[in-house]
Short mmCIF file of C-alpha atoms in Angstrom, two decimals:
data_model
loop_
_atom_site.label_atom_id
_atom_site.label_comp_id
_atom_site.label_asym_id
_atom_site.label_seq_id
_atom_site.Cartn_x
_atom_site.Cartn_y
_atom_site.Cartn_z
CA MET K 59 67.04 110.02 98.76
CA GLN K 60 70.21 111.50 97.34
CA ALA K 61 68.18 114.36 95.88
CA LEU K 62 67.36 115.43 99.43
CA LEU K 63 71.05 115.75 100.35
CA SER K 64 72.94 119.04 99.89
CA PHE K 65 76.44 117.90 98.95
CA ASP K 66 77.35 121.44 97.88
CA ARG K 67 77.23 122.39 101.58
CA ALA K 68 79.84 119.80 102.60
CA PRO K 69 82.61 121.19 104.85
CA PRO K 70 86.34 120.85 104.00
CA LEU K 71 87.44 117.21 104.04
CA ALA K 72 89.96 117.91 106.81
CA ALA K 73 87.13 118.83 109.20
CA PRO K 74 85.49 115.38 109.62
CA LEU K 75 88.39 113.16 108.57
CA ARG K 76 90.70 114.06 111.47
CA PHE K 77 88.15 112.50 113.85
CA LEU K 78 87.45 109.43 111.73
CA VAL K 79 91.12 108.56 111.31
CA THR K 80 91.92 109.06 115.01
CA ALA K 81 89.10 106.93 116.42
CA PRO K 82 90.41 103.43 115.52
CA LEU K 83 93.59 104.13 117.50
CA PHE K 84 91.55 104.11 120.71
CA VAL K 85 90.17 100.68 119.79
CA ALA K 86 93.74 99.54 119.23
CA ALA K 87 94.54 100.88 122.71
CA LEU K 88 91.70 98.73 124.07
CA GLY K 89 93.30 95.72 122.40
CA LEU K 90 96.60 96.53 124.13
CA LEU K 91 94.80 96.99 127.46
CA LEU K 92 93.28 93.52 127.11
CA LEU K 93 96.65 92.05 126.20
CA PHE K 94 98.29 93.50 129.32
CA GLN K 95 95.41 93.41 131.83
CA GLY K 96 93.76 90.20 130.63
CA SER K 97 90.86 88.98 132.75
CA ASP K 98 91.00 92.07 135.02
CA VAL K 99 89.04 93.95 132.34
CA PHE K 100 86.12 91.57 132.89
CA SER K 101 86.43 91.10 136.66
CA SER K 102 83.95 93.81 137.67
CA ARG K 103 82.00 96.66 136.15
CA TRP K 104 83.78 98.97 138.60
CA SER K 105 87.37 97.79 138.14
CA PRO K 106 89.83 100.42 136.84
CA ALA K 107 90.56 98.29 133.78
CA ALA K 108 86.86 97.86 132.98
CA LEU K 109 86.16 101.59 133.32
CA ALA K 110 89.16 102.41 131.13
CA ALA K 111 88.07 99.84 128.53
CA THR K 112 84.51 101.16 128.46
CA HIS K 113 85.60 104.73 127.86
CA LEU K 114 88.19 103.82 125.23
CA VAL K 115 85.16 102.67 123.22
CA THR K 116 82.52 105.22 124.23
CA VAL K 117 84.67 108.37 124.33
CA GLY K 118 87.71 107.38 122.28
CA PHE K 119 85.78 105.75 119.43
CA PHE K 120 82.05 106.57 119.53
CA LEU K 121 82.26 110.22 120.56
CA GLN K 122 85.23 110.90 118.27
CA VAL K 123 83.54 109.39 115.21
CA MET K 124 80.09 110.77 115.86
CA LEU K 125 81.05 114.39 116.48
CA GLY K 126 83.35 114.33 113.46
CA ALA K 127 80.66 112.76 111.29
CA LEU K 128 78.07 115.27 112.48
CA ILE K 129 80.22 118.16 111.25
CA GLN K 130 79.77 116.58 107.81
CA ILE K 131 76.19 115.34 108.24
CA LEU K 132 74.48 118.42 109.67
CA PRO K 133 74.88 120.66 106.59
CA VAL K 134 74.44 117.85 104.04
CA VAL K 135 71.54 115.91 105.58
CA ALA K 136 69.81 118.47 107.81
CA GLY K 137 70.68 121.71 106.02
CA ALA K 138 72.22 123.03 109.24
CA ASN K 139 75.23 125.10 108.23
CA VAL K 140 77.84 124.85 110.98
CA PRO K 141 79.79 128.15 110.92
CA ARG K 142 83.52 127.83 110.18
CA PRO K 143 83.58 124.01 110.41
CA LEU K 144 87.36 123.71 110.28
CA ALA K 145 87.77 126.29 113.06
CA LEU K 146 85.38 124.16 115.14
CA ALA K 147 86.96 120.83 114.20
CA VAL K 148 90.58 121.60 115.13
CA PRO K 149 90.11 122.49 118.84
CA LEU K 150 87.25 119.99 119.21
CA HIS K 151 89.43 117.17 117.92
CA GLY K 152 92.29 118.16 120.21
CA GLY K 153 90.03 118.44 123.24
CA LEU K 154 88.34 115.09 122.62
CA THR K 155 91.62 113.27 121.99
CA LEU K 156 93.47 114.68 124.99
CA GLY K 157 90.37 114.40 127.16
CA ALA K 158 89.89 110.73 126.30
CA ILE K 159 93.54 110.00 127.10
CA ALA K 160 93.28 111.86 130.42
CA LEU K 161 90.08 109.99 131.30
CA VAL K 162 91.54 106.56 130.62
CA LEU K 163 94.69 107.39 132.60
CA ALA K 164 92.53 108.71 135.45
CA PHE K 165 90.82 105.32 135.74
CA LEU K 166 94.05 103.32 135.49
CA VAL K 167 96.10 105.59 137.79
CA PRO K 168 93.49 107.17 140.07
CA ASP K 169 94.49 110.80 140.49
CA PRO K 170 92.08 113.67 141.25
CA ARG K 171 94.02 115.97 138.93
CA LEU K 172 93.49 113.63 135.98
CA TYR K 173 89.76 113.39 136.69
CA LEU K 174 89.59 117.17 136.77
CA LEU K 175 91.63 117.53 133.58
CA ALA K 176 89.39 115.04 131.78
CA ALA K 177 86.28 116.87 133.00
CA VAL K 178 87.57 120.21 131.75
CA LEU K 179 88.75 118.93 128.35
CA LEU K 180 85.75 116.73 127.57
CA GLY K 181 83.18 119.00 129.17
CA SER K 182 84.36 122.09 127.30
CA SER K 183 84.63 120.16 124.02
CA VAL K 184 81.11 118.73 124.21
CA ALA K 185 79.66 122.03 125.44
CA GLY K 186 81.34 123.94 122.61
CA PHE K 187 80.04 121.46 120.05
CA LEU K 188 76.51 121.66 121.46
CA VAL K 189 76.56 125.46 121.33
CA VAL K 190 77.96 125.78 117.80
CA ALA K 191 76.59 122.71 116.00
CA GLY K 192 73.47 122.44 118.13
CA GLY K 193 72.72 126.10 117.53
CA ALA K 194 72.87 125.48 113.78
CA LEU K 195 70.70 122.35 114.03
CA PHE K 196 67.97 123.82 116.21
CA ARG K 197 67.54 126.76 113.83
CA VAL K 198 66.48 124.29 111.13
CA PRO K 199 62.77 123.35 110.93
CA SER K 200 61.98 119.74 111.89
CA THR K 201 60.90 118.73 108.40
CA SER K 202 62.03 115.09 108.49
CA PRO K 203 62.32 112.23 110.99
CA THR K 204 66.11 112.39 110.65
CA ILE K 205 66.21 116.03 111.74
CA VAL K 206 63.90 115.29 114.68
CA GLY K 207 66.08 112.34 115.67
CA LEU K 208 69.24 114.42 115.44
CA LYS K 209 67.74 117.03 117.77
CA LEU K 210 66.73 114.37 120.30
CA ALA K 211 70.20 112.81 120.06
CA PHE K 212 71.72 116.21 120.87
CA GLY K 213 69.56 116.20 123.99
CA GLY K 214 71.02 112.81 124.82
CA LEU K 215 74.54 114.14 124.29
CA ALA K 216 73.83 117.05 126.64
CA ALA K 217 72.54 114.63 129.29
CA VAL K 218 75.39 112.13 129.04
CA GLY K 219 77.98 114.91 128.92
CA GLY K 220 76.54 116.72 131.92
CA LEU K 221 76.28 113.53 133.96
CA GLY K 222 79.83 112.58 132.98
CA VAL K 223 81.25 115.90 134.13
CA LEU K 224 79.27 115.61 137.38
CA LEU K 225 80.70 112.13 138.02
CA LEU K 226 84.25 113.24 137.25
CA GLY K 227 83.83 116.20 139.57
CA ALA K 228 82.63 113.89 142.32
CA LEU K 229 85.66 111.64 141.83
CA ALA K 230 88.04 114.60 141.72
CA PHE K 231 86.74 116.31 144.86
CA GLY K 232 85.39 113.32 146.79
CA ALA K 233 81.81 114.62 146.77
CA ASN K 234 79.21 112.45 148.47
CA LEU K 235 76.90 111.69 145.54
CA PRO K 236 74.89 108.55 144.60
CA LEU K 237 77.56 107.37 142.15
CA VAL K 238 75.86 104.08 141.20
CA ALA K 239 72.57 105.73 140.22
CA LEU K 240 74.35 108.56 138.40
CA THR K 241 76.50 106.04 136.53
CA ASP K 242 73.42 104.07 135.47
CA LEU K 243 71.80 107.27 134.18
CA HIS K 244 75.03 108.28 132.42
CA ALA K 245 75.26 104.90 130.68
CA GLY K 246 71.56 104.75 129.81
CA TRP K 247 71.47 108.16 128.19
CA GLY K 248 74.75 107.49 126.41
CA PHE K 249 73.88 104.13 124.89
CA ALA K 250 70.18 104.74 124.20
CA ALA K 251 69.56 108.46 123.61
CA TRP K 252 72.91 109.63 122.27
CA VAL K 253 74.23 106.66 120.29
CA GLY K 254 71.00 104.72 119.76
CA ILE K 255 68.75 107.54 118.56
CA LEU K 256 71.55 109.08 116.50
CA LEU K 257 72.37 105.85 114.65
CA ALA K 258 68.69 105.08 114.06
CA SER K 259 68.10 108.57 112.67
CA LEU K 260 71.07 108.28 110.34
CA ALA K 261 69.97 104.80 109.29
CA TYR K 262 66.84 106.35 107.77
CA VAL K 263 69.20 107.97 105.23
CA VAL K 264 72.27 105.74 104.90
CA VAL K 265 70.59 102.31 104.76
CA PRO K 266 68.45 103.07 101.67
CA MET K 267 71.21 105.21 100.12
CA PHE K 268 74.22 102.93 100.52
CA GLN K 269 72.59 99.49 100.79
CA LEU K 270 69.88 100.11 98.16
CA THR K 271 67.00 99.00 100.35
CA PRO K 272 63.42 100.28 100.51
CA GLY K 273 62.94 103.24 102.84
CA TYR K 274 61.73 103.05 106.41
CA PRO K 275 57.97 103.59 106.91
CA ALA K 276 57.21 107.23 107.71
CA ARG K 277 55.27 106.40 110.87
CA LEU K 278 58.05 104.20 112.29
CA SER K 279 60.65 106.85 111.48
CA ARG K 280 58.65 109.52 113.30
CA VAL K 281 57.58 107.47 116.32
CA PHE K 282 60.74 105.56 117.27
CA PRO K 283 63.02 108.46 118.37
CA TRP K 284 60.27 110.09 120.42
CA ALA K 285 59.17 106.79 121.97
CA LEU K 286 62.70 105.92 123.05
CA PHE K 287 63.36 109.43 124.37
CA VAL K 288 60.14 109.48 126.43
CA LEU K 289 60.87 106.00 127.81
CA LEU K 290 64.32 107.20 128.87
CA LEU K 291 62.77 110.15 130.68
CA LEU K 292 60.37 107.78 132.45
CA TRP K 293 63.19 105.39 133.35
CA SER K 294 65.35 108.26 134.63
CA ALA K 295 62.54 109.53 136.86
CA ALA K 296 62.07 106.01 138.23
CA VAL K 297 65.79 105.69 139.00
CA VAL K 298 65.92 109.09 140.73
CA LEU K 299 62.74 108.45 142.73
CA ASP K 300 63.79 104.86 143.55
CA LEU K 301 60.80 103.20 141.88
CA PRO K 302 62.33 99.87 140.76
CA LEU K 303 59.18 98.40 139.19
CA LEU K 304 58.62 101.46 137.00
CA ALA K 305 62.31 101.48 136.08
CA ARG K 306 62.09 97.84 134.96
CA VAL K 307 58.95 98.49 132.89
CA ALA K 308 60.56 101.49 131.15
CA GLU K 309 63.81 99.57 130.60
CA GLY K 310 61.98 96.61 129.10
CA CYS K 311 59.85 98.79 126.80
CA ALA K 312 62.91 100.72 125.61
CA ALA K 313 64.71 97.46 124.85
CA LEU K 314 61.67 96.15 122.95
CA ALA K 315 61.60 99.36 120.89
CA GLY K 316 65.25 98.81 120.02
CA ILE K 317 64.57 95.19 119.10
CA PHE K 318 61.80 96.30 116.75
CA ILE K 319 63.90 98.87 114.87
CA ALA K 320 66.88 96.47 114.61
CA ALA K 321 64.68 93.63 113.35
CA TYR K 322 62.99 95.93 110.83
CA THR K 323 66.38 97.06 109.52
CA LEU K 324 67.36 93.42 109.04
CA ARG K 325 64.12 92.96 107.10
CA LEU K 326 64.96 95.92 104.88
CA GLN K 327 68.42 94.49 104.22
CA GLY K 328 66.77 91.31 103.00
CA LYS K 329 65.04 93.40 100.32
CA ARG K 330 68.15 95.21 99.08
CA ARG K 331 68.57 95.60 95.32
CA ARG K 332 72.30 94.84 95.44
CA ALA K 333 72.94 91.09 95.22
CA ARG K 334 76.60 91.20 96.29
CA ALA K 335 77.20 91.29 100.05
CA ASP K 336 79.79 94.02 100.62
CA ALA K 337 81.63 94.89 103.84
CA THR K 338 79.01 97.40 104.97
CA TYR K 339 76.24 94.83 104.58
CA ARG K 340 78.24 92.21 106.52
CA LEU K 341 79.09 94.65 109.31
CA TRP K 342 75.50 95.81 109.62
CA GLN K 343 74.32 92.20 109.77
CA LEU K 344 76.79 91.55 112.59
CA GLY K 345 75.85 94.79 114.33
CA LEU K 346 72.10 94.24 114.15
CA VAL K 347 72.30 90.63 115.34
CA SER K 348 74.57 91.69 118.21
CA LEU K 349 72.14 94.46 119.15
CA LEU K 350 69.23 92.02 119.11
CA ALA K 351 71.15 89.71 121.46
CA ALA K 352 72.12 92.58 123.79
CA LEU K 353 68.58 93.96 123.91
CA ALA K 354 67.21 90.49 124.58
CA LEU K 355 69.49 90.41 127.64
CA ALA K 356 68.08 93.81 128.66
CA VAL K 357 64.51 92.49 128.39
CA ALA K 358 65.50 89.47 130.48
CA ASP K 359 67.01 91.79 133.09
CA ALA K 360 63.79 93.83 133.21
CA LEU K 361 61.68 90.70 133.68
CA PHE K 362 64.04 88.88 136.04
CA PRO K 363 66.35 91.32 137.90
CA ALA K 364 68.39 88.49 139.41
CA PHE K 365 69.51 87.60 135.89
CA ALA K 366 71.95 90.52 135.84
CA ALA K 367 73.74 89.07 138.87
CA LEU K 368 74.90 86.06 136.85
CA ALA K 369 78.63 85.89 136.21
CA GLY K 370 79.59 87.59 132.97
CA TRP K 371 76.15 89.13 132.25
CA THR K 372 77.23 92.77 132.45
CA ALA K 373 80.42 92.16 130.47
CA LEU K 374 78.57 90.19 127.79
CA PHE K 375 75.93 92.91 127.46
CA ALA K 376 78.66 95.56 127.12
CA VAL K 377 80.50 93.56 124.45
CA LEU K 378 77.34 92.85 122.46
CA ILE K 379 75.92 96.36 122.48
CA GLY K 380 79.24 98.23 122.30
CA VAL K 381 81.72 96.35 120.12
CA GLY K 382 79.43 93.83 118.43
CA GLY K 383 76.55 96.25 117.93
CA TYR K 384 77.29 99.95 117.67
CA MET K 385 80.94 99.64 116.65
CA SER K 386 80.09 97.26 113.80
CA LEU K 387 77.40 99.63 112.50
CA ILE K 388 79.76 102.60 112.68
CA ILE K 389 82.61 100.80 110.90
CA GLY K 390 80.13 99.77 108.20
CA MET K 391 79.16 103.41 107.70
CA LEU K 392 82.81 104.52 107.68
CA TYR K 393 83.48 102.20 104.75
CA LYS K 394 80.83 104.04 102.73
CA ILE K 395 81.26 107.59 104.01
CA VAL K 396 85.05 108.04 103.96
CA PRO K 397 85.69 106.88 100.35
CA PHE K 398 82.58 108.74 99.18
CA LEU K 399 83.73 112.00 100.79
CA ALA K 400 87.18 111.64 99.26
CA TRP K 401 85.62 111.02 95.84
CA LEU K 402 83.20 113.94 96.26
CA HIS K 403 85.98 116.41 97.07
CA LEU K 404 88.15 115.10 94.22
CA ARG K 405 85.24 115.53 91.82
CA ASN K 406 84.55 119.05 93.04
CA ASP K 407 88.23 119.98 92.55
CA SER K 408 88.71 118.09 89.27
CA GLN K 409 87.87 120.93 86.83
CA GLY K 410 86.71 118.34 84.33
CA ARG K 411 89.54 115.86 84.84
CA PRO K 412 88.64 112.18 85.44
CA VAL K 413 88.72 111.04 89.06
CA PRO K 414 89.01 107.49 90.40
CA SER K 415 85.80 105.74 91.40
CA VAL K 416 84.87 105.13 95.02
CA SER K 417 85.82 101.46 94.67
CA LYS K 418 89.30 102.46 93.49
CA LEU K 419 89.84 104.62 96.56
CA LEU K 420 89.15 101.63 98.83
CA PRO K 421 89.00 98.19 97.18
CA GLU K 422 86.12 96.13 98.55
CA SER K 423 88.42 93.17 99.25
CA ARG K 424 90.33 95.18 101.88
CA ALA K 425 87.16 96.27 103.64
CA LEU K 426 85.75 92.73 103.62
CA ALA K 427 88.95 91.30 105.07
CA GLN K 428 88.95 93.83 107.90
CA ALA K 429 85.25 93.19 108.54
CA GLY K 430 86.09 89.51 108.96
CA ALA K 431 88.84 90.35 111.44
CA HIS K 432 86.41 92.53 113.39
CA GLY K 433 83.91 89.67 113.47
CA VAL K 434 86.53 87.35 114.94
CA ALA K 435 87.31 89.95 117.61
CA VAL K 436 83.63 90.24 118.54
CA VAL K 437 83.29 86.47 118.95
CA LEU K 438 86.42 86.27 121.10
CA LEU K 439 85.29 89.24 123.22
CA ALA K 440 81.92 87.59 123.83
CA LEU K 441 83.74 84.41 124.85
CA ALA K 442 86.07 86.42 127.09
CA ALA K 443 83.07 88.00 128.83
CA LEU K 444 81.98 84.51 129.89
CA ALA K 445 85.42 82.92 130.33
CA PRO K 446 87.93 85.77 130.79
CA ASP K 447 90.86 83.59 131.85
CA LEU K 448 90.47 81.59 128.66
CA ALA K 449 89.97 84.26 126.00
CA ALA K 450 90.70 87.80 127.25
CA ARG K 451 94.20 88.12 125.80
CA ALA K 452 93.27 86.38 122.55
CA ALA K 453 90.38 88.82 122.22
CA GLY K 454 92.76 91.71 122.84
CA LEU K 455 95.10 90.55 120.09
CA ALA K 456 92.22 90.08 117.65
CA LEU K 457 90.82 93.52 118.46
CA LEU K 458 94.25 95.14 118.07
CA VAL K 459 94.67 93.56 114.63
CA ALA K 460 91.16 94.57 113.51
CA ALA K 461 91.57 98.15 114.75
CA LEU K 462 94.96 98.67 113.10
CA TRP K 463 93.58 97.14 109.91
CA LEU K 464 90.68 99.60 109.97
CA GLU K 465 93.14 102.45 110.55
CA ALA K 466 95.28 101.28 107.61
CA ASN K 467 92.23 101.12 105.33
CA LEU K 468 91.07 104.64 106.23
CA VAL K 469 94.58 106.07 105.91
CA SER K 470 94.95 104.41 102.50
CA VAL K 471 91.88 106.35 101.30
CA LEU K 472 93.43 109.57 102.55
CA ARG K 473 96.76 108.81 100.88
CA HIS K 474 95.02 107.97 97.61
CA TYR K 475 93.08 111.22 97.83
CA HIS K 476 96.21 113.32 98.35
CA ARG K 477 98.08 111.51 95.57
CA VAL K 478 95.29 112.04 93.04
CA ARG K 479 94.82 115.64 94.11
CA GLY K 480 98.55 116.24 93.68
CA GLU K 481 98.44 114.73 90.20
CA MET K 482 95.49 116.93 89.28
CA SER K 483 97.28 120.04 90.55
CA ALA K 484 100.35 119.21 88.47
CA ALA K 485 98.38 118.46 85.30
CA PRO K 486 97.06 121.22 83.00
CA THR K 487 93.35 121.95 83.23
CA GLN K 488 90.97 120.79 80.50
CA GLY K 489 91.19 123.09 77.53
CA ALA K 490 94.38 124.82 78.70
#
């Protein structure tokens, strides 16, 4: 698998890392929001606190990490050379960060000007990324399931971004639009097409590479992204045309497809060649089990629509798919990708000097400890979804600790990188 990757095309380390180091701070902000707002975060899907909490995760963490990672992944994995990656990364990072802050403030302190500011910052950032990075990607032939999945995920990003800007415009100008249906479409395309297809497509590469498992079957790798994308199109048409039975069928089939790929990944992990369970393995186990639970709730909702009306269902689903599922998978990948990138750039700049191993840049014990803290936060958040008065603030504290711990671990890699690079610059070259 590694032979298929073009590490010589990797962009400057500063391009992706600025996103990856910023993202955990938004999760820490969610912890603070839970500490101060408590059960209000879980009171209703439409409460200001709930909307702010949702977008701290989806925009502040997911979008930040995924766009930053794609600047690294596109040239290395897909052979799509993003022109001037650092020149793209700097304004993109600023726009995403300020846009996420404006969006969260707009929900907490409803103000049309903040909605408009968030729409401009986030809309222009996503559009610019799609034009520059998407242009590079779509010029590459679709020679692998990962490249196909990346292209479909970009379609999902365009859909969720466009719907998000439309919703913000409606809130800013008071337009009479079907906000509930548009919000459902926005969430569906975000969680399934953008995040879901993207993570599945990357799993085809990173699971065998970093967890030493067998590869995914070629047919499954080819079929899953297209199947999920087509089901989302069918579900969207049913929502727009107000065909509830068709919408439920498409929703249930999409959830079953997700259950299949998550269960198969668990099966692959059981066949890994590495006996020791590291932090990435533990986080992926947590993430996959959480996704299976969330998708089982989605199947139940498709079969029995009244199920979603039960107290705590929506909040529990959001916790399981967002923090327990996708966030756990992403943190697991960060613990492999960030130290590896630091090591790769040190090796490329070493001029024959020895460089520290990946495990020296981030000791496994630190990653495992943080993974345990994240697991505690997930359990408390799931409990808070069902009993918010009992556990909301405890969940907030646990999430704050886990997020700051993640931030400290990532920053420690960066500090180690700069220290070693400084030592190499001060030392004479080999043979001098």
